[in-house]
Every structure is written in structure tokens, then in C-alpha cells.
Coordinates of C-alpha atoms and ligand atoms in Angstrom, one line a residue:
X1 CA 16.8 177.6 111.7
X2 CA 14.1 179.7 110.0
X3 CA 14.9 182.4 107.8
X4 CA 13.2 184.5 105.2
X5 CA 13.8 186.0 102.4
X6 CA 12.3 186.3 98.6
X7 CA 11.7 183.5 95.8
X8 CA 10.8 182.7 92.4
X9 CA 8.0 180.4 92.9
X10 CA 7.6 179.3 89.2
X11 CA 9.2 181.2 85.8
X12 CA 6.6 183.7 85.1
X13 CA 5.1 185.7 88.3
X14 CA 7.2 188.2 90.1
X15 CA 9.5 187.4 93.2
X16 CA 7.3 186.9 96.4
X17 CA 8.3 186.6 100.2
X18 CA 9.1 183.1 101.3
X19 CA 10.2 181.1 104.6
X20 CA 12.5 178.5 104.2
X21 CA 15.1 176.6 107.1
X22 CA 18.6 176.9 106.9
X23 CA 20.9 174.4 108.1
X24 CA 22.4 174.5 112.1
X25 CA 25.7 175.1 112.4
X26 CA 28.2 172.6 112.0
X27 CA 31.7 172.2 113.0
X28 CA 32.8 174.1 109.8
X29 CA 30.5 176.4 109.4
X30 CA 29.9 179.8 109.3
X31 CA 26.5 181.5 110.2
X32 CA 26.4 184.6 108.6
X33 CA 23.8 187.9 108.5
X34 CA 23.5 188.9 104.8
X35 CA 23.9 192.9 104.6
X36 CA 23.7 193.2 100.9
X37 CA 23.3 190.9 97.7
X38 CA 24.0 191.8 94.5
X39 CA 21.7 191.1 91.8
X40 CA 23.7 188.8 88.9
X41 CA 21.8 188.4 85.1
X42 CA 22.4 184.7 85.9
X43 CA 19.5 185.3 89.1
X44 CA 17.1 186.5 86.1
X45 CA 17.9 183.8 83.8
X46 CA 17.7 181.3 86.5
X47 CA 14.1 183.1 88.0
X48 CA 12.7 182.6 84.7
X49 CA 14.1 178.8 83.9
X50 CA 15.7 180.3 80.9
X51 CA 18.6 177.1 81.6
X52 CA 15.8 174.8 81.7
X53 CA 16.8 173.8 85.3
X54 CA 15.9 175.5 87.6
X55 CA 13.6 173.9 91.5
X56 CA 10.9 175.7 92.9
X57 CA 10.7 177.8 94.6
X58 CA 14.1 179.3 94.2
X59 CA 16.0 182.0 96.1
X60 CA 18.6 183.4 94.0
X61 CA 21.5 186.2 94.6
X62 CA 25.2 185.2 94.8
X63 CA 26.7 188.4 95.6
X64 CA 26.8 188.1 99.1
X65 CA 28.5 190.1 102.0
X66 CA 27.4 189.9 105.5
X67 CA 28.5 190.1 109.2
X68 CA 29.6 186.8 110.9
X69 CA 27.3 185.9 114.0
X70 CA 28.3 182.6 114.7
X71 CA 30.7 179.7 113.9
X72 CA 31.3 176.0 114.6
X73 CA 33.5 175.0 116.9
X74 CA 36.5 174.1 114.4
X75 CA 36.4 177.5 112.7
X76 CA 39.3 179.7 113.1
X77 CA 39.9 182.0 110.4
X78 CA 36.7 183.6 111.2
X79 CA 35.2 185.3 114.2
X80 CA 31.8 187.1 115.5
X81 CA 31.6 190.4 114.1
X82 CA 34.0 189.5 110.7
X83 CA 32.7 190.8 107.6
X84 CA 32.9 188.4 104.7
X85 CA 31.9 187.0 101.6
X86 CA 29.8 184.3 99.7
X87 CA 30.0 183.7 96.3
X88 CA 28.5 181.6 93.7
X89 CA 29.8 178.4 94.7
X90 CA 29.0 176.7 98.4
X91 CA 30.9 173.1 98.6
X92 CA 32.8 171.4 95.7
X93 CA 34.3 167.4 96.5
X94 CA 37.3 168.4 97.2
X95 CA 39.3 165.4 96.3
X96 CA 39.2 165.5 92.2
X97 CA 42.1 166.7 90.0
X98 CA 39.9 170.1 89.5
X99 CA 39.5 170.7 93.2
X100 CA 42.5 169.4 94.1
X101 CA 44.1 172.6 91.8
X102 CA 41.7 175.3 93.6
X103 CA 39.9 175.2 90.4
X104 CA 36.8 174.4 92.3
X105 CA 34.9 175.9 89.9
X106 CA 35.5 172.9 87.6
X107 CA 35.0 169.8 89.9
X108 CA 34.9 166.8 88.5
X109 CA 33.1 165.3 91.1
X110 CA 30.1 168.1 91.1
X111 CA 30.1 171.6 93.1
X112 CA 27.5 172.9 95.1
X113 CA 26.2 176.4 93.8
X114 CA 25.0 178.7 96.2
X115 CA 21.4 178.4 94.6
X116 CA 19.4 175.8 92.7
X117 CA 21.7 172.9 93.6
X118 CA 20.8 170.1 95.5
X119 CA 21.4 170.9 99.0
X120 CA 23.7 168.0 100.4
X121 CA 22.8 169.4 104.3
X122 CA 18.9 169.8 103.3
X123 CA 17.6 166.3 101.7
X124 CA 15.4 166.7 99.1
X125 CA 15.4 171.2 99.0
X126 CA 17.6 173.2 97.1
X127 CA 21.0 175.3 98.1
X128 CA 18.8 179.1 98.7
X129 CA 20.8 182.0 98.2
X130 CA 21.4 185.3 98.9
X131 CA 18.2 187.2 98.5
X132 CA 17.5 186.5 102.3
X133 CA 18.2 187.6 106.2
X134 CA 20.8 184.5 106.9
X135 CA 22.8 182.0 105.4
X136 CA 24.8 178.9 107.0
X137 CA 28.1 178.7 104.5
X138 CA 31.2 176.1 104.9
X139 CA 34.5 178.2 106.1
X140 CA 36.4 177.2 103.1
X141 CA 34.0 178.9 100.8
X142 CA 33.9 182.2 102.9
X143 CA 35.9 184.7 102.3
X144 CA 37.5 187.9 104.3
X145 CA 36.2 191.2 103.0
X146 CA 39.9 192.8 102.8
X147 CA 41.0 195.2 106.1
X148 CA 41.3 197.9 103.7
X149 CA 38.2 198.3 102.2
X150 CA 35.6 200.7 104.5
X151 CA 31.8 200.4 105.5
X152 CA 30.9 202.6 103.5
X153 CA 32.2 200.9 100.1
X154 CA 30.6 197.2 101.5
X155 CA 27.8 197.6 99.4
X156 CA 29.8 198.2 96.1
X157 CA 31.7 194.9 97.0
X158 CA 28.9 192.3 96.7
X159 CA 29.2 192.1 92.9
X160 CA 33.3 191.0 93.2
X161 CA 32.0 187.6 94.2
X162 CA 30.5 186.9 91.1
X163 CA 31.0 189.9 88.4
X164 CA 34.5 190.5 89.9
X165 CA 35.9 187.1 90.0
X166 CA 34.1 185.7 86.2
X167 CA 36.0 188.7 84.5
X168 CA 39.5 188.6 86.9
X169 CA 40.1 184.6 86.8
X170 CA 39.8 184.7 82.5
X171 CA 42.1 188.2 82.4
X172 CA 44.8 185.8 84.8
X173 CA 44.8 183.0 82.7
X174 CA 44.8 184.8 79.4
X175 CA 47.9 186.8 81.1
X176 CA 46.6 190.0 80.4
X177 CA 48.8 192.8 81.6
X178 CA 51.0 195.7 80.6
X179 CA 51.6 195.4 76.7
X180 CA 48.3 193.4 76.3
X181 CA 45.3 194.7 73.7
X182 CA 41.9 194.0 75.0
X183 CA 38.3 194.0 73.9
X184 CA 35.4 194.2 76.5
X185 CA 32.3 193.2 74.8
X186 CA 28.8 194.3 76.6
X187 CA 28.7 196.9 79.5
X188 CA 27.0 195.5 81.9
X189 CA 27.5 194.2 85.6
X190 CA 30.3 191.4 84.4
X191 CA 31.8 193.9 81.7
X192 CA 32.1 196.9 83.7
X193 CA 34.0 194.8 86.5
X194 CA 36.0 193.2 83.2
X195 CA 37.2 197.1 82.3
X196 CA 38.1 198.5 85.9
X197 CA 40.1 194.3 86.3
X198 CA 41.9 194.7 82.8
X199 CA 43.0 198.0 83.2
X200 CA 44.1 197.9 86.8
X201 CA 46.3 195.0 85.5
X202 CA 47.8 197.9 83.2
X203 CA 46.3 196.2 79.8
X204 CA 45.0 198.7 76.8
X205 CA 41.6 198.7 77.0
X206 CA 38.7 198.8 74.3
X207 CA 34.8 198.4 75.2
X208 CA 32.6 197.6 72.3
X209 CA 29.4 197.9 73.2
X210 CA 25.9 198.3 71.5
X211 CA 25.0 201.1 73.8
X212 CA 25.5 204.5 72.7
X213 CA 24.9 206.0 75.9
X214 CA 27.5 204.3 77.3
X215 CA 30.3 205.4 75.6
X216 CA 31.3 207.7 77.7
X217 CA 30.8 206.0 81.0
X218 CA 33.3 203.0 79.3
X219 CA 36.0 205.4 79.3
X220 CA 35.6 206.7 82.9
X221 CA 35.4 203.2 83.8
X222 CA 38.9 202.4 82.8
X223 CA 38.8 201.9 79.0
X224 CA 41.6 203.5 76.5
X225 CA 38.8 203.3 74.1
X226 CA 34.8 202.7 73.1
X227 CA 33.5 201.4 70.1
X228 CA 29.8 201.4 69.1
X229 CA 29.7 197.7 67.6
X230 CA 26.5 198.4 65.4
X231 CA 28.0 201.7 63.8
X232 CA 28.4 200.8 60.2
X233 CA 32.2 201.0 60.0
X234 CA 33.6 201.1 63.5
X235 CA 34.7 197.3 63.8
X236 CA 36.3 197.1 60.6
X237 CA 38.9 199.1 61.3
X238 CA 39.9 197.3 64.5
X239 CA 40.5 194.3 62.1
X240 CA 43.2 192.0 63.8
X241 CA 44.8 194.4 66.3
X242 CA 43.0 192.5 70.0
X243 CA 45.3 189.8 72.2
X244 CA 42.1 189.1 73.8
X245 CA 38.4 189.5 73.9
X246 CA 36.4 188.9 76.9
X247 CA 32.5 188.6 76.0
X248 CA 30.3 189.1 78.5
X249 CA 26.9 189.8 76.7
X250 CA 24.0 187.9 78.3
X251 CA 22.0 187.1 75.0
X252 CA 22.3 185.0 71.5
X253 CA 24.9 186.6 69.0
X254 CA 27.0 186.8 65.9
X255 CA 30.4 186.1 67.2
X256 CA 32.2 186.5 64.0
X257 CA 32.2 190.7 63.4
X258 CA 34.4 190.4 67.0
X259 CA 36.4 187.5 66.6
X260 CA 37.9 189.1 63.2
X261 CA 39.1 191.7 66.1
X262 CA 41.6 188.9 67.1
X263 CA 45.1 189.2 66.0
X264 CA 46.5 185.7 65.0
X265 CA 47.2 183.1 68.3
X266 CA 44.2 185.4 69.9
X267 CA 41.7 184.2 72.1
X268 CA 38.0 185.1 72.4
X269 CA 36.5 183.7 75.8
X270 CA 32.8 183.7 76.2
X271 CA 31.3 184.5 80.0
X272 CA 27.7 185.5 79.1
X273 CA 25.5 182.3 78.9
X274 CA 22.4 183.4 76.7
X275 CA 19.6 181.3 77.1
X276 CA 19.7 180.4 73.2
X277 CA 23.3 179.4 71.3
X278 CA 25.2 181.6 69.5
X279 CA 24.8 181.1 65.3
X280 CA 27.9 179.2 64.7
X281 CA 31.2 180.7 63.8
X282 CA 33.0 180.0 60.2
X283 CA 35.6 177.5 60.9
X284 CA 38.0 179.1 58.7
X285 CA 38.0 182.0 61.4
X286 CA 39.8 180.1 63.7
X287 CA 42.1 178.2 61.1
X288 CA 43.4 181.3 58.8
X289 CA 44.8 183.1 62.0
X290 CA 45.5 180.0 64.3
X291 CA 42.7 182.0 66.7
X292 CA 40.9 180.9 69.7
X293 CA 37.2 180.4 70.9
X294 CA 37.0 180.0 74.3
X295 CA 34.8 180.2 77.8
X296 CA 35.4 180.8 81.3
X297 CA 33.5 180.2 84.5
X298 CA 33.6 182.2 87.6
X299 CA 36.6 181.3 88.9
X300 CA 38.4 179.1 92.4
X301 CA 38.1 179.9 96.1
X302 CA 41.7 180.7 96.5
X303 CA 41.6 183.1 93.4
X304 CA 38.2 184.6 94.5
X305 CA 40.1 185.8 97.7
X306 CA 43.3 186.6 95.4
X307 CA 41.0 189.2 93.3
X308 CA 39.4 190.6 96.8
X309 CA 42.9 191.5 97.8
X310 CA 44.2 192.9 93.9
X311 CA 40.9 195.0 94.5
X312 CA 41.8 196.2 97.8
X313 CA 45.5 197.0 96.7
X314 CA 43.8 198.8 93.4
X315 CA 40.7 200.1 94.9
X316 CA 38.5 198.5 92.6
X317 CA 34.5 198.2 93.8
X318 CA 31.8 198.1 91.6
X319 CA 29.5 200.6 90.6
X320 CA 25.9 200.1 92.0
X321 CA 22.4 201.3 92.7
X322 CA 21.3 200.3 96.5
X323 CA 17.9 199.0 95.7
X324 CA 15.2 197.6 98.6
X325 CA 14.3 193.9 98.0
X326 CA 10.8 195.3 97.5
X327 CA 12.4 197.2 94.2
X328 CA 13.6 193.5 93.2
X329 CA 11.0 193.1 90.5
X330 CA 11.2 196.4 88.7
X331 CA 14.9 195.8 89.1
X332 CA 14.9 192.5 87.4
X333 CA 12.8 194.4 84.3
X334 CA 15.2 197.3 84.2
X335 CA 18.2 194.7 83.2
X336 CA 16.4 193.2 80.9
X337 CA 16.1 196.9 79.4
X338 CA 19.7 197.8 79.5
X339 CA 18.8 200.5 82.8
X340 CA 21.3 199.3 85.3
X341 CA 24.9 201.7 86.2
X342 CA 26.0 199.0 86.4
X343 CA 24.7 196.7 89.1
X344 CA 22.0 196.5 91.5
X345 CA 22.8 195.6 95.2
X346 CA 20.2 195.0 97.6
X347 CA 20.2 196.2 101.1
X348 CA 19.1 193.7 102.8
X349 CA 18.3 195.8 105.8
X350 CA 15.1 196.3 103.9
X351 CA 14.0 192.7 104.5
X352 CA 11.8 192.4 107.8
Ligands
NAP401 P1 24.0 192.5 82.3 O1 24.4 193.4 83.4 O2 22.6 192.4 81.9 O3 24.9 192.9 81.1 C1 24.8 192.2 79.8 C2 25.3 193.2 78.7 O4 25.2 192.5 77.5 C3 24.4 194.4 78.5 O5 24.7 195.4 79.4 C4 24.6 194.7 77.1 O6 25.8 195.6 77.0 C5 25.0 193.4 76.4 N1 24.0 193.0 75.5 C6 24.1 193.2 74.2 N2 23.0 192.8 73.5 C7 22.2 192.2 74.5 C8 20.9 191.7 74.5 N3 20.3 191.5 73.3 N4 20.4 191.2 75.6 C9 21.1 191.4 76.8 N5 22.3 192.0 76.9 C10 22.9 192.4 75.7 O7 24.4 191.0 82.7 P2 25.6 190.4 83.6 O8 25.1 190.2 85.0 O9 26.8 191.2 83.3 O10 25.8 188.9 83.0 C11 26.2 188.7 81.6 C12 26.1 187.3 81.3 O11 27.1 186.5 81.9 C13 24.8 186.6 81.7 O12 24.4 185.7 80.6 C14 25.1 185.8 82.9 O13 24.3 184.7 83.2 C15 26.5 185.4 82.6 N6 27.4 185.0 83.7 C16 28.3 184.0 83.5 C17 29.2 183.7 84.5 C18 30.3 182.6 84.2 O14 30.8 182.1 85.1 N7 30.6 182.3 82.9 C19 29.1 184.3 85.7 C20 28.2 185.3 85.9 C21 27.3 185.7 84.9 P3 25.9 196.8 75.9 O15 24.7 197.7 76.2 O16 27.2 197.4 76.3 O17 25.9 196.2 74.5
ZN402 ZN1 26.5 185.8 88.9
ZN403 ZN1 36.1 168.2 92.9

């Protein structure tokens, strides 16, 4: 079927309108009419080729919710009408160790993002993703948008797909909770989910960030405390007193002033995927305090729906500015500039 939506038709002019088919519906599938998208740092990186990947033309956005219209005929946990969700993954090969775990998001066998993949359905075209009218999704990668969430908060749900679930499935398997000392590195769409997740989960919360403006806005958000990072002073006297460190900052930097935060045994995991490498950290770091230097990505279909439904149970949404998909250019430049509270969703209504 035809749909439309808008693409990155090579890394340095703006997004543009484009056509493209979907695939019909098969037996498993579920046709879905995308309501809002939320717009992910990995869509710029990827827009630009900053991974050094990516197909033309590409339509990015994997912060998808939208209203079921049809399904295949072997569906059943879905219906007309449902709303539901699409996040950054689309198929996986089901069979290896990886999937075999719902850890999906590791298959050994190769995944299917929702964008720039290659499209296993569409010979020779990319996955497309979110940034348009209608996508054509396999059930098992669809989820339920939870009973108790209202219309009104749908928009403010899109980014729990991506932003929610990178931040949630690292907080689960560092078993931050109630006792547990935690550092949020970088305010933006991933670390202000990575806040609200920790301390719903009842963990102490500190945001170091570079952004002096955002201080205060960390600490309505959920932290315990906020740290300017670059104020001569601050970090050193957080020396050794972190469990764990979640870094979600989206470009190239020096690790080491925040993995001295760790106590000893503590972990730093890395989410943000800067288009450069970090400088490399001093080995002794690790060794003199038996630390850990880690990474995390997004996280499995099971768990996606498992953070839905903590976020339903702790009323956790994301904060967002509804944009128009003819905003989504000056939206993409005001990331880049640190102007987003702290995620842009687009209604999709606004595409015709
Ligand atoms: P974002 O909204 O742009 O936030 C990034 C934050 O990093 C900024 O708000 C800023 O926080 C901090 N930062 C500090 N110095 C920076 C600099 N020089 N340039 C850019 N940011 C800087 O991005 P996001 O959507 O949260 O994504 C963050 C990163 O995670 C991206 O690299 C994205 O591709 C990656 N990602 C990874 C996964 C995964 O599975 N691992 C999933 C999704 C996204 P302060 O102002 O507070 O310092
Ligand atoms: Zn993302
Ligand atoms: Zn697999």
C-alpha cells in the first residue's frame, strides 16, 4: 500500500515529503495509523549519516503510537480501534540464544530496526519508520498502550518506546532500587526518562549535567540532586559515593571526571552513541576500585511492555513539545542546540 510521510534524501539537505509502499498485511501483522512519533537524537544522527550507514532516502522516528485499523487473520492480542506501540526494533530471528531470552535487542542472528535496515518484506528498500501516515508492524513487536493511561497523555507516550525503555532495561539490570546511589549524566530526551525511571524505582537520584538552566528542571523531574559538571569543584566532591552511572550524552567525551564518581564494584553504562569515540579511559580507573565500564542497548519486547505497564502503575510519561512534521527541521536544529523540554513528538495529524 502507498503511504507518505517525510525523508532524509541524502546527509546534508533538510527532510522533504516522500511516497514510499508499505507492505500488505500478512497473517501476523498489524496495520497501524501512526498518531504521533517522537523524535530520538539517534533520527538526527542517522539523517545526517553520522554512523556512516545509513540508505537513502530514509524515514526515521521510532517513537511510535498509533490506532490499529487492521490485522491479519492470525492476530489476536490486537483489535481495530487498539491503541499501541512501535519501537525501535521490527523483527529479530527469533531462534538464537539472545532471542530466545527476550533479549531481542541482542540477536545473534541480526534484528530488524524499525528504520535503515534491510527490509526482509520489501527486497532491495529499507525498513521506513515512523515519521509517516501508516506502518505495517509484526504483532510480536507491537505493543498495548496500557488501559490506564488517557488520550490525552498518548502524545507524552511515544518517547517510552525508545527513551523510556534504553534508560529502564539498564536501571533493571544494574538492580537499581531503594538504597541505590545514582548518577544521570546529560538531560536530554534519554536522561530525563533515566531520572523520572530511577527514581520511580525509589533509587537516590543525582543529574550531572552541563546545562545550567537545567538545574532546576532535574530536580522537578525526580532527582535528589543536580550537579553542574563543568563547575570547577562540583564533581570532586562526589568522589566515590555513585552505585551506578547511566550516561546518556549524545556526543564525544572525557569519561574519566565521572567514572571517579563510582564507588568501588560500580558500574558506568554508556547509552549515548556519539558519532566520534570517547578519549580513552586510564586503565588504572577501573583496576584501583574493581569499577565497571559498560553499555546498554534499548532493551527486549517483553521488557519494553514490562516498562509500559511500571509507567502506567507510576504514572510516568515524558515531557514533550507537540511539534507539526513541517516544524521537523527546525526541530532537528534545536537538539542540536540543547532547546528541547525534553522531547519533541510529532502530531502526525499534521501530515496530509
Ligand atoms: P538529546 O535529547 O539530544 O540529549 C543529549 C544530552 O547530552 C543533551 O541534552 C546534553 O545534556 C548532553 N550533552 C552534553 N554535551 C553534549 C554535546 N556536546 N552534544 C550533545 N549533547 C551533549 O539526545 P537523546 O535523544 O537523549 O539521545 C542521547 C544519545 O543516546 C544519542 O547519541 C542517541 O543516539 C543515543 N541513543 C542510544 C540508544 C541505545 O540503545 N543505546 C537508544 C536511543 C538513543 P546536558 O545539557 O544536561 O549536559
Ligand atoms: Zn531512539
Ligand atoms: Zn535472534
Amino acid at each position: 500500500m502507498k503511504t507518505h510521510g517525510y525523508g532524509a534524501l541524502n546527509a546534508d539537505s533538510p527532510l522533504k515529503p516522500f511516497s514510499f509502499e508499505r507492505r500488505s498485511v500478512g497473517p501476523h501483522d498489524v496495520h497501524i495509523e501512526i498518531l504521533y512519533c517522537g523524535i530520538c537524537h539517534s533520527d538526527i544522527h542517522t539523517a545526517r549519516n553520522e554512523w556512516h550507514d545509513t540508505i537513502y532516502p530514509a524515514v526515521l522516528g521510532h517513537e511510535i503510537l498509533g490506532v490499529v485499523k487492521q490485522v491479519g487473520r492470525e492476530v489476536k492480542r490486537f483489535h481495530p480501534g487498539d491503541h499501541v506501540m512501535v519501537g525501535c526494533l521490527v523483527d529479530s530471528c527469533r531462534t538464537c540464544p539472545s532471542c530466545k531470552q527476550g533479549l531481542e535487542q541482542y540477536c545473534e542472528g541480526g534484528f530488524t530496526l524499525t528504520y535503515n535496515s534491510p527490509d526482509p518484506h520489501m527486497k532491495g528498500k529499507p525498513t521506513y519508520g515512523g515519521y509517516s501516515k501508516q506502518i505495517v508492524v509484526d504483532e510480536k513487536f507491537t505493543f498495548q498502550v496500557p488501559k490506564k493511561f488517557k488520550k490525552e497523555q498518548f502524545a507524552s507516550l511515544a518517547p517510552l518506546v525508545c527513551a523510556g525503555i534504553t534508560t529502564y532495561s539498564p536501571l533493571r539490570h544494574w538492580k537499581v532500587g531503594k538504597g541505590s546511589r545514582v548518577g544521570i549524566v546529560g538531560l536530554g530526551g534519554l536522561g530525563h526518562m533515566a531520572i523520572k525511571l530511577a527514581h520511580a524505582m525509589g533509587a537516590e537520584v543525582t543529574l550531572l549535567t552541563t546545562s545550567p538552566g537545567k538545574m532546576k528542571d532535574g530536580k522537578k523531574l525526580g532527582a535528589d540532586h543536580a550537579v553542574l559538571s563543568t563547575e570547577q569543584g562540583a564533581m570532586e566532591k562526589l568522589g566515590g559515593t555513585f552505585d551506578f552511572i547511566l550516561n546518556t550524552v549524545a556526543a564525544s567525551h572525557n569519561l574519566e571526571p565521572f567514572f571517579q564518581l563510582l564507588k568501588r564494584d560500580g558500574t558506568m553504562c554508556l547509552v549515548g552513541l556519539p558519532d566520534v569515540p570517547h578519549p580513552p579511559l586510564p586503565v588504572w580507573e577501573l583496576t584501583l576500585k574493581r569499577r565497571q565500564l559498560s553499555g546498554s542497548f534499548i532493551g527486549g519486547i517483553a521488557e519494553t511492555q514490562e516498562m509500559l505497564n511500571f509507567c502506567a502503575e507510576h504514572n510516568v510519561t515524558s515531557d514533550i513539545e507537540l511539534v507539526s512534521i513541517d516544524q521537523i527541521n527546525e526541530a532537528y536544529e534545536r537538539m542540536l542546540k540543547n532547546d528541547v523540554k525534553y522531547r519533541f513528538v510529532i502530531d502526525m495529524s499534521s501530515l496530509n
